[in-house]
PDB file of C-alpha atoms in Angstrom:
ATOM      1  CA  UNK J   1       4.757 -14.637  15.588  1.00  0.00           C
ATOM      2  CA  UNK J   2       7.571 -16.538  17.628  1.00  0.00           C
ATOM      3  CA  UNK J   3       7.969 -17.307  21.426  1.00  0.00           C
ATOM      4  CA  UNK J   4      11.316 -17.171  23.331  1.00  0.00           C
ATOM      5  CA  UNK J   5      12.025 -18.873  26.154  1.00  0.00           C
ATOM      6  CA  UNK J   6      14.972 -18.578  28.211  1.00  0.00           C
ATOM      7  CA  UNK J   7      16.353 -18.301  31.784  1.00  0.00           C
ATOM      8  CA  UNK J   8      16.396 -15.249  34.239  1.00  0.00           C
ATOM      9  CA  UNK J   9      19.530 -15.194  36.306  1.00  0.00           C
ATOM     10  CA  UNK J  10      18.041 -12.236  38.188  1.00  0.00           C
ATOM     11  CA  UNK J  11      14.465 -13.283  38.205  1.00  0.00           C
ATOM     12  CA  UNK J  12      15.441 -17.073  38.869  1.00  0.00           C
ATOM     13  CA  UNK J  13      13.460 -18.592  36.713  1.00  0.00           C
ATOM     14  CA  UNK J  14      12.381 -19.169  33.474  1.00  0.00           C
ATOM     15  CA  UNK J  15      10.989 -16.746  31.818  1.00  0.00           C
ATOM     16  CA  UNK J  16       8.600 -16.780  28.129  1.00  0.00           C
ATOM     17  CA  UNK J  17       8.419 -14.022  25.709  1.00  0.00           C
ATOM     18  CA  UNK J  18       6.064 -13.545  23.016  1.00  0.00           C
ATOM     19  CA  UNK J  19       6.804 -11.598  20.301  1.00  0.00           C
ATOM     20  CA  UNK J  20       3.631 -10.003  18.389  1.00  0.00           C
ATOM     21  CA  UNK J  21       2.159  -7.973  16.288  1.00  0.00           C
ATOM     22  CA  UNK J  22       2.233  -4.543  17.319  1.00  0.00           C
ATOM     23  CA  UNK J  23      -0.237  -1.112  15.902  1.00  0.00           C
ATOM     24  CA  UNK J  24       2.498   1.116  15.058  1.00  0.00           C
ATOM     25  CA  UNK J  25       2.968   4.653  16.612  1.00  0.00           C
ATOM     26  CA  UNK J  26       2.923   7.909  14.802  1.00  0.00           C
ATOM     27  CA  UNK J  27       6.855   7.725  15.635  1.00  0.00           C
ATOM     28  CA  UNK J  28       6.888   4.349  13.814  1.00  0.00           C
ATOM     29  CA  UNK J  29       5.324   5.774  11.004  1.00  0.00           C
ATOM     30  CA  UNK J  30       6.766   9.188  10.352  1.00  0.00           C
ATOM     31  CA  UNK J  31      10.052   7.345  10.393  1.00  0.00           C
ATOM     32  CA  UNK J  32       9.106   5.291   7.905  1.00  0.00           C
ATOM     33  CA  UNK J  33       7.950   8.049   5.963  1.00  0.00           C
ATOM     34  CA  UNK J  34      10.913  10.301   6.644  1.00  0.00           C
ATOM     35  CA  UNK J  35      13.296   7.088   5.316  1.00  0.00           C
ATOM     36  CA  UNK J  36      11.391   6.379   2.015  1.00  0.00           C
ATOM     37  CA  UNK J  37      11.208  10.234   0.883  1.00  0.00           C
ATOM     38  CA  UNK J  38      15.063  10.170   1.791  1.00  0.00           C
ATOM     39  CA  UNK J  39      15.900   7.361   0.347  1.00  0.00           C
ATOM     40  CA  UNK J  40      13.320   6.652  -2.475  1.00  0.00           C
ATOM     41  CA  UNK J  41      10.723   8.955  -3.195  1.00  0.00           C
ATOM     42  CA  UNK J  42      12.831  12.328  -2.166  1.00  0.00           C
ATOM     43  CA  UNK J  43       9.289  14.426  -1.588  1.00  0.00           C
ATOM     44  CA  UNK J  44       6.063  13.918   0.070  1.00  0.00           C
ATOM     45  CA  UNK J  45       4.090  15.646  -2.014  1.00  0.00           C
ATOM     46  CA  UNK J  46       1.138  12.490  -2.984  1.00  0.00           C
ATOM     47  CA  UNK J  47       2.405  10.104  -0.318  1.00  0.00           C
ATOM     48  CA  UNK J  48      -0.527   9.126   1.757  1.00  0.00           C
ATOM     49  CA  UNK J  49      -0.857   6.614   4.515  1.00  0.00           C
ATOM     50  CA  UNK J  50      -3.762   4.296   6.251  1.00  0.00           C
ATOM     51  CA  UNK J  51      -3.589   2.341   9.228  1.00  0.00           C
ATOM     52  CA  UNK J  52      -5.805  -1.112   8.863  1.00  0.00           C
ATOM     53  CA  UNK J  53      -5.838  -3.970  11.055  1.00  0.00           C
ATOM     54  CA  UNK J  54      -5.827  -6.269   8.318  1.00  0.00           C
ATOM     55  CA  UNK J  55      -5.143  -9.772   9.616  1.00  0.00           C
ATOM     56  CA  UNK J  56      -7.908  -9.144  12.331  1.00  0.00           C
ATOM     57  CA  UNK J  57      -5.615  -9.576  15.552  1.00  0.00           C
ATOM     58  CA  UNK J  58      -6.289  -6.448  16.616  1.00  0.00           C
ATOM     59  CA  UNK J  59      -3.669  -4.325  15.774  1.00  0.00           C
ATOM     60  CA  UNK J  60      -3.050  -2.069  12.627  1.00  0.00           C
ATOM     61  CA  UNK J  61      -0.599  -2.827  10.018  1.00  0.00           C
ATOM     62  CA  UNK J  62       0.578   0.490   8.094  1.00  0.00           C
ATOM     63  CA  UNK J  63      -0.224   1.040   4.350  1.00  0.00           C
ATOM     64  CA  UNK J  64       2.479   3.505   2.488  1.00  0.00           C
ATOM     65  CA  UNK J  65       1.735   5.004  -1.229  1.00  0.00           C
ATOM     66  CA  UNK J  66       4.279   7.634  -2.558  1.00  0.00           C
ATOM     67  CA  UNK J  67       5.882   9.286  -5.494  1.00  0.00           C
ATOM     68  CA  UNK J  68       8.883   8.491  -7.342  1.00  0.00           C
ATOM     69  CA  UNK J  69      10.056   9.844 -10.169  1.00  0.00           C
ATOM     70  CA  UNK J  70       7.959  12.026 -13.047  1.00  0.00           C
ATOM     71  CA  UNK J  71       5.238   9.476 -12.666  1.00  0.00           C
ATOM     72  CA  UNK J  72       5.992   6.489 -10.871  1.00  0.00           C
ATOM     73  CA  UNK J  73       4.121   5.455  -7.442  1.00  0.00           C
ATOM     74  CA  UNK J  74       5.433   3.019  -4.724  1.00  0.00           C
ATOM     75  CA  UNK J  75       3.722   1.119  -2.217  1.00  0.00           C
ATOM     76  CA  UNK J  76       4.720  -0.435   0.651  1.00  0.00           C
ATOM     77  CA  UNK J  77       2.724  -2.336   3.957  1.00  0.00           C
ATOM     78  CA  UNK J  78       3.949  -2.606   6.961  1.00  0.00           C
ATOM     79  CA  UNK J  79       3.727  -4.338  10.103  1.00  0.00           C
ATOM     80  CA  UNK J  80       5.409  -3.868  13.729  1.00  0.00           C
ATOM     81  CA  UNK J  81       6.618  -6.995  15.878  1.00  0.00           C
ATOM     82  CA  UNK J  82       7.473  -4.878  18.462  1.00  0.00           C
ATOM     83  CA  UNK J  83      10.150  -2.935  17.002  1.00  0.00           C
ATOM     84  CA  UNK J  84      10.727  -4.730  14.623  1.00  0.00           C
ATOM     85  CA  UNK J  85       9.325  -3.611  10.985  1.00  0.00           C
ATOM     86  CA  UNK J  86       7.504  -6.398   8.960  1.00  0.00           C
ATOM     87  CA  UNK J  87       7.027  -5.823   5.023  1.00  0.00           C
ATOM     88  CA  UNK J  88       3.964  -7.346   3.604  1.00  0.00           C
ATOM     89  CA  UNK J  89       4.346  -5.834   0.519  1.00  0.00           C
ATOM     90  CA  UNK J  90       6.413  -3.853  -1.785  1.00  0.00           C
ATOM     91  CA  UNK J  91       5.863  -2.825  -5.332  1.00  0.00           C
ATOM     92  CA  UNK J  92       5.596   0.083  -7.562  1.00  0.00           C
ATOM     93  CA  UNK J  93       4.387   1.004 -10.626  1.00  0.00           C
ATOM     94  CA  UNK J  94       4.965   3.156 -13.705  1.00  0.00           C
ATOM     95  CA  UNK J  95       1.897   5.824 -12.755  1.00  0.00           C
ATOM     96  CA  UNK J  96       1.247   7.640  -9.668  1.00  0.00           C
ATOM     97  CA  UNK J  97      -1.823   6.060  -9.478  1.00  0.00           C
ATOM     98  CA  UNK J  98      -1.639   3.078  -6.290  1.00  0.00           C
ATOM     99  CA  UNK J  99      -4.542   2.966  -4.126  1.00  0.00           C
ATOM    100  CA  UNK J 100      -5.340   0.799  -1.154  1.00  0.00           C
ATOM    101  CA  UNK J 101      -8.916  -0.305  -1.734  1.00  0.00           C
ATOM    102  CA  UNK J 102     -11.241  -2.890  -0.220  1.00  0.00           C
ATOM    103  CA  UNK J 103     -12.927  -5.447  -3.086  1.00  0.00           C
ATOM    104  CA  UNK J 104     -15.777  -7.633  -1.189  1.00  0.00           C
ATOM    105  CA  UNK J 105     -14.509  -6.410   1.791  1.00  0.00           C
ATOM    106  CA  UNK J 106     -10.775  -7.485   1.641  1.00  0.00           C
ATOM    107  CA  UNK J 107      -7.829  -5.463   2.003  1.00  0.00           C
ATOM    108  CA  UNK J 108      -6.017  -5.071  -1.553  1.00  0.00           C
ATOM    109  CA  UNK J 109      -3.942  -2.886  -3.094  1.00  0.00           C
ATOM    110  CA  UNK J 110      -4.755  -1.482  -6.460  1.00  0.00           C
ATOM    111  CA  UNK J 111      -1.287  -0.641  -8.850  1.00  0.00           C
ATOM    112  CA  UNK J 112      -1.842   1.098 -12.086  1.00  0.00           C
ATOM    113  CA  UNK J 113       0.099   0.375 -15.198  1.00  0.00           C
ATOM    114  CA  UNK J 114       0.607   2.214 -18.049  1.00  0.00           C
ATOM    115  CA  UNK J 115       1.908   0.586 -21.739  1.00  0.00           C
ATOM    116  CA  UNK J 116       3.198   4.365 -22.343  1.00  0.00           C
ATOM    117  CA  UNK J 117       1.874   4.077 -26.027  1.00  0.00           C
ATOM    118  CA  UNK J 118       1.430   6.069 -28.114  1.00  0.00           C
ATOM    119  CA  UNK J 119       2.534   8.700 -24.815  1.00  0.00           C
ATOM    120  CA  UNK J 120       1.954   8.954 -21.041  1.00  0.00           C
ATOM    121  CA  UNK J 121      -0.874  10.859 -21.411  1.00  0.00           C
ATOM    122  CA  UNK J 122      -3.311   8.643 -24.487  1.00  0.00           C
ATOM    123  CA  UNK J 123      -1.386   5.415 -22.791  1.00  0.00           C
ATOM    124  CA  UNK J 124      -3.723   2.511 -22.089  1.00  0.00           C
ATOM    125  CA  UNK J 125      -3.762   1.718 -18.279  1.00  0.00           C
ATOM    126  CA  UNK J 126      -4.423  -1.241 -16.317  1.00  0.00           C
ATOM    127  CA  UNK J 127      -5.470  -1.727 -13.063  1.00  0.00           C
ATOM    128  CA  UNK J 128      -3.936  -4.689 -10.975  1.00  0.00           C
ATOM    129  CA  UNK J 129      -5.352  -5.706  -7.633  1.00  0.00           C
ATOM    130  CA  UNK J 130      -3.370  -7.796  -5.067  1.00  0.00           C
ATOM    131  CA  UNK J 131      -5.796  -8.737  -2.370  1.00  0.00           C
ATOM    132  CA  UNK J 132      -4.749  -9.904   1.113  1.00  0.00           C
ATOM    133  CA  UNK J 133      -5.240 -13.186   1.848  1.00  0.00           C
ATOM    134  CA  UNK J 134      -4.387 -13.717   4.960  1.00  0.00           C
ATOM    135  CA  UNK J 135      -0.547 -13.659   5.050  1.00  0.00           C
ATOM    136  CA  UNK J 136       0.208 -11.305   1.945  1.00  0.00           C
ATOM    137  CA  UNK J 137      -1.375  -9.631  -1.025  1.00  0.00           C
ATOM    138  CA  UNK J 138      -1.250 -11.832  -3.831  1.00  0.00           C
ATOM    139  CA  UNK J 139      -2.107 -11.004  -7.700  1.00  0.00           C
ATOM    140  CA  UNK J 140      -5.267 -11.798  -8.710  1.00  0.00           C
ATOM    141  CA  UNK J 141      -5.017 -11.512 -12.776  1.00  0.00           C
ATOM    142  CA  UNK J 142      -9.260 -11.939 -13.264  1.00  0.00           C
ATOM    143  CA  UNK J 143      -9.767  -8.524 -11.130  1.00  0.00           C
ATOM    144  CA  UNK J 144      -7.463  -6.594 -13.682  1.00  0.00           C
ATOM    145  CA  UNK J 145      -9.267  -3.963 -15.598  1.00  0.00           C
ATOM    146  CA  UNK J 146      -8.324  -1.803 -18.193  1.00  0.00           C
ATOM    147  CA  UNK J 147      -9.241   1.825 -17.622  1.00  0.00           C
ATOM    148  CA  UNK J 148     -11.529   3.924 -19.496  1.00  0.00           C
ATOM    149  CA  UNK J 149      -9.858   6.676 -21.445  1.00  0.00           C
ATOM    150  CA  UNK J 150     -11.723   9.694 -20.948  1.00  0.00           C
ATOM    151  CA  UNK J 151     -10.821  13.325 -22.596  1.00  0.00           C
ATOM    152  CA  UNK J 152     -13.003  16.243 -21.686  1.00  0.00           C
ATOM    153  CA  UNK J 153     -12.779  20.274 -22.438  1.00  0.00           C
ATOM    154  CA  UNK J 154     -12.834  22.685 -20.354  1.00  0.00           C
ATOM    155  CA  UNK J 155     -11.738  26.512 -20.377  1.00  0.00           C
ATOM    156  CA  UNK J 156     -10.224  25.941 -23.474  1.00  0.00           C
ATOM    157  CA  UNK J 157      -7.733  22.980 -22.494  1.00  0.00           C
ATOM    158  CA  UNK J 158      -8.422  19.158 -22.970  1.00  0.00           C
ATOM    159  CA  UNK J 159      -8.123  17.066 -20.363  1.00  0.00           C
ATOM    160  CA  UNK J 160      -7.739  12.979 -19.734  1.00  0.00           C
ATOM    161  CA  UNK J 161      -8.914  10.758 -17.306  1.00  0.00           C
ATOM    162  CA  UNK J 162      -8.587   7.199 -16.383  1.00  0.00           C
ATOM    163  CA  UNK J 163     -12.241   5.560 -15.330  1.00  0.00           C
ATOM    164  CA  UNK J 164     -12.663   2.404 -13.463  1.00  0.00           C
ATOM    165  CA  UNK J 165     -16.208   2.312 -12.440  1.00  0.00           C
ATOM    166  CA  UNK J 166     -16.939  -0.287 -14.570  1.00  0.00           C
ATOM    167  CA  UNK J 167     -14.503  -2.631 -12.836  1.00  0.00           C
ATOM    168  CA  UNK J 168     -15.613  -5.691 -11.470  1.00  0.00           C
ATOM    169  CA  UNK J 169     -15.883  -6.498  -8.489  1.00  0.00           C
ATOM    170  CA  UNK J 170     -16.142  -3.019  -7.294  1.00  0.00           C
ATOM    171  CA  UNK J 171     -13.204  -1.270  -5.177  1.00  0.00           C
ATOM    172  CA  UNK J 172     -14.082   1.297  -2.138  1.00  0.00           C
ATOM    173  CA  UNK J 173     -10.897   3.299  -1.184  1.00  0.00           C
ATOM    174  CA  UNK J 174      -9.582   2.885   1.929  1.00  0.00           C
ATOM    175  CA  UNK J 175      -9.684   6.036   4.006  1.00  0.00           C
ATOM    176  CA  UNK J 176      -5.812   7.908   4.191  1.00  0.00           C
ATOM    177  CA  UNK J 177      -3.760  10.982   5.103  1.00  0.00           C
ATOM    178  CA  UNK J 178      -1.498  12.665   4.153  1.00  0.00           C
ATOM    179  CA  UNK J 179       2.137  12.127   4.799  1.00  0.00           C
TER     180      UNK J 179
END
């Protein structure tokens, strides 16, 4: 956060302004939104957004997941110095997958990875938290997990599924809507 201080002709004085963290509006967001499908993601179909205050100050920070591409996810947090748009983070991944979780109570954000072999579908995945740490979400390689691949039957068709409840430490998902 930064302070400006400068000098009023019409007030006559001196006068201090303090720039800070602002919760964003729904206007804030749904531009946000309305620029990423435009620009990046090009539907909204999956996107889903939370609003977490997650440096504790009191006001929310904005947490973006979307589509892009056949299978690809992007994430993206945001916060609002007044107007003025803040990214905390801003990564994607090869599955559409991301999640914003909470592991021992800290804000994190969960990217899936696939290795694509020997295809998308029997492809080994890993999960990779970056947990907030007070500034940004950084990497933390000892909470990766690699996914259970599950196949089950059912009306005549197979179908797959990635497990992580045997991932340590445990992830909660962060409540969302849609975009």
């Amino acid at each position: 956060f930064f302070d400006h201080t400068f000098y009023c002709k019409k007030c006559a004085g001196i006068v201090s302004v303090n720039a800070s963290p602002a919760s964003p509006t729904d206007e804030q967001i749904r531009d946000v939104i309305e620029r990423i499908i435009a620009e990046e993601a090009g539907s909204d179909v999956e996107c889903r957004v939370s609003r977490l205050d997650l440096d504790g100050n009191g006001t929310d920070e904005a947490l973006f997941r979307f589509p892009v591409g056949a299978h690809g996810s992007q994430t993206r947090v945001i916060r609002w110095v007044w107007d003025r748009e803040e990214i905390l983070f801003d990564e994607g991944r090869s599955t559409p997958s991301a999640r914003f979780v909470l592991v021992n109570g800290t804000p994190a954000v969960l990217l899936e990875e696939s290795d694509y072999e020997p295809d998308y579908v029997a492809s080994t995945r890993t999960e990779q938290l970056f947990v907030w740490n007070g500034k940004w979400f950084a990497h933390v390689p000892e909470y990766d997990c690699v996914l259970e691949h599950h196949a089950y039957e059912h009306g005549g068709l197979t179908y797959y599924a990635n497990l992580s409840d045997h991932c340590e430490p445990p992830r909660e998902e962060i409540p969302w809507v849609s975009c």
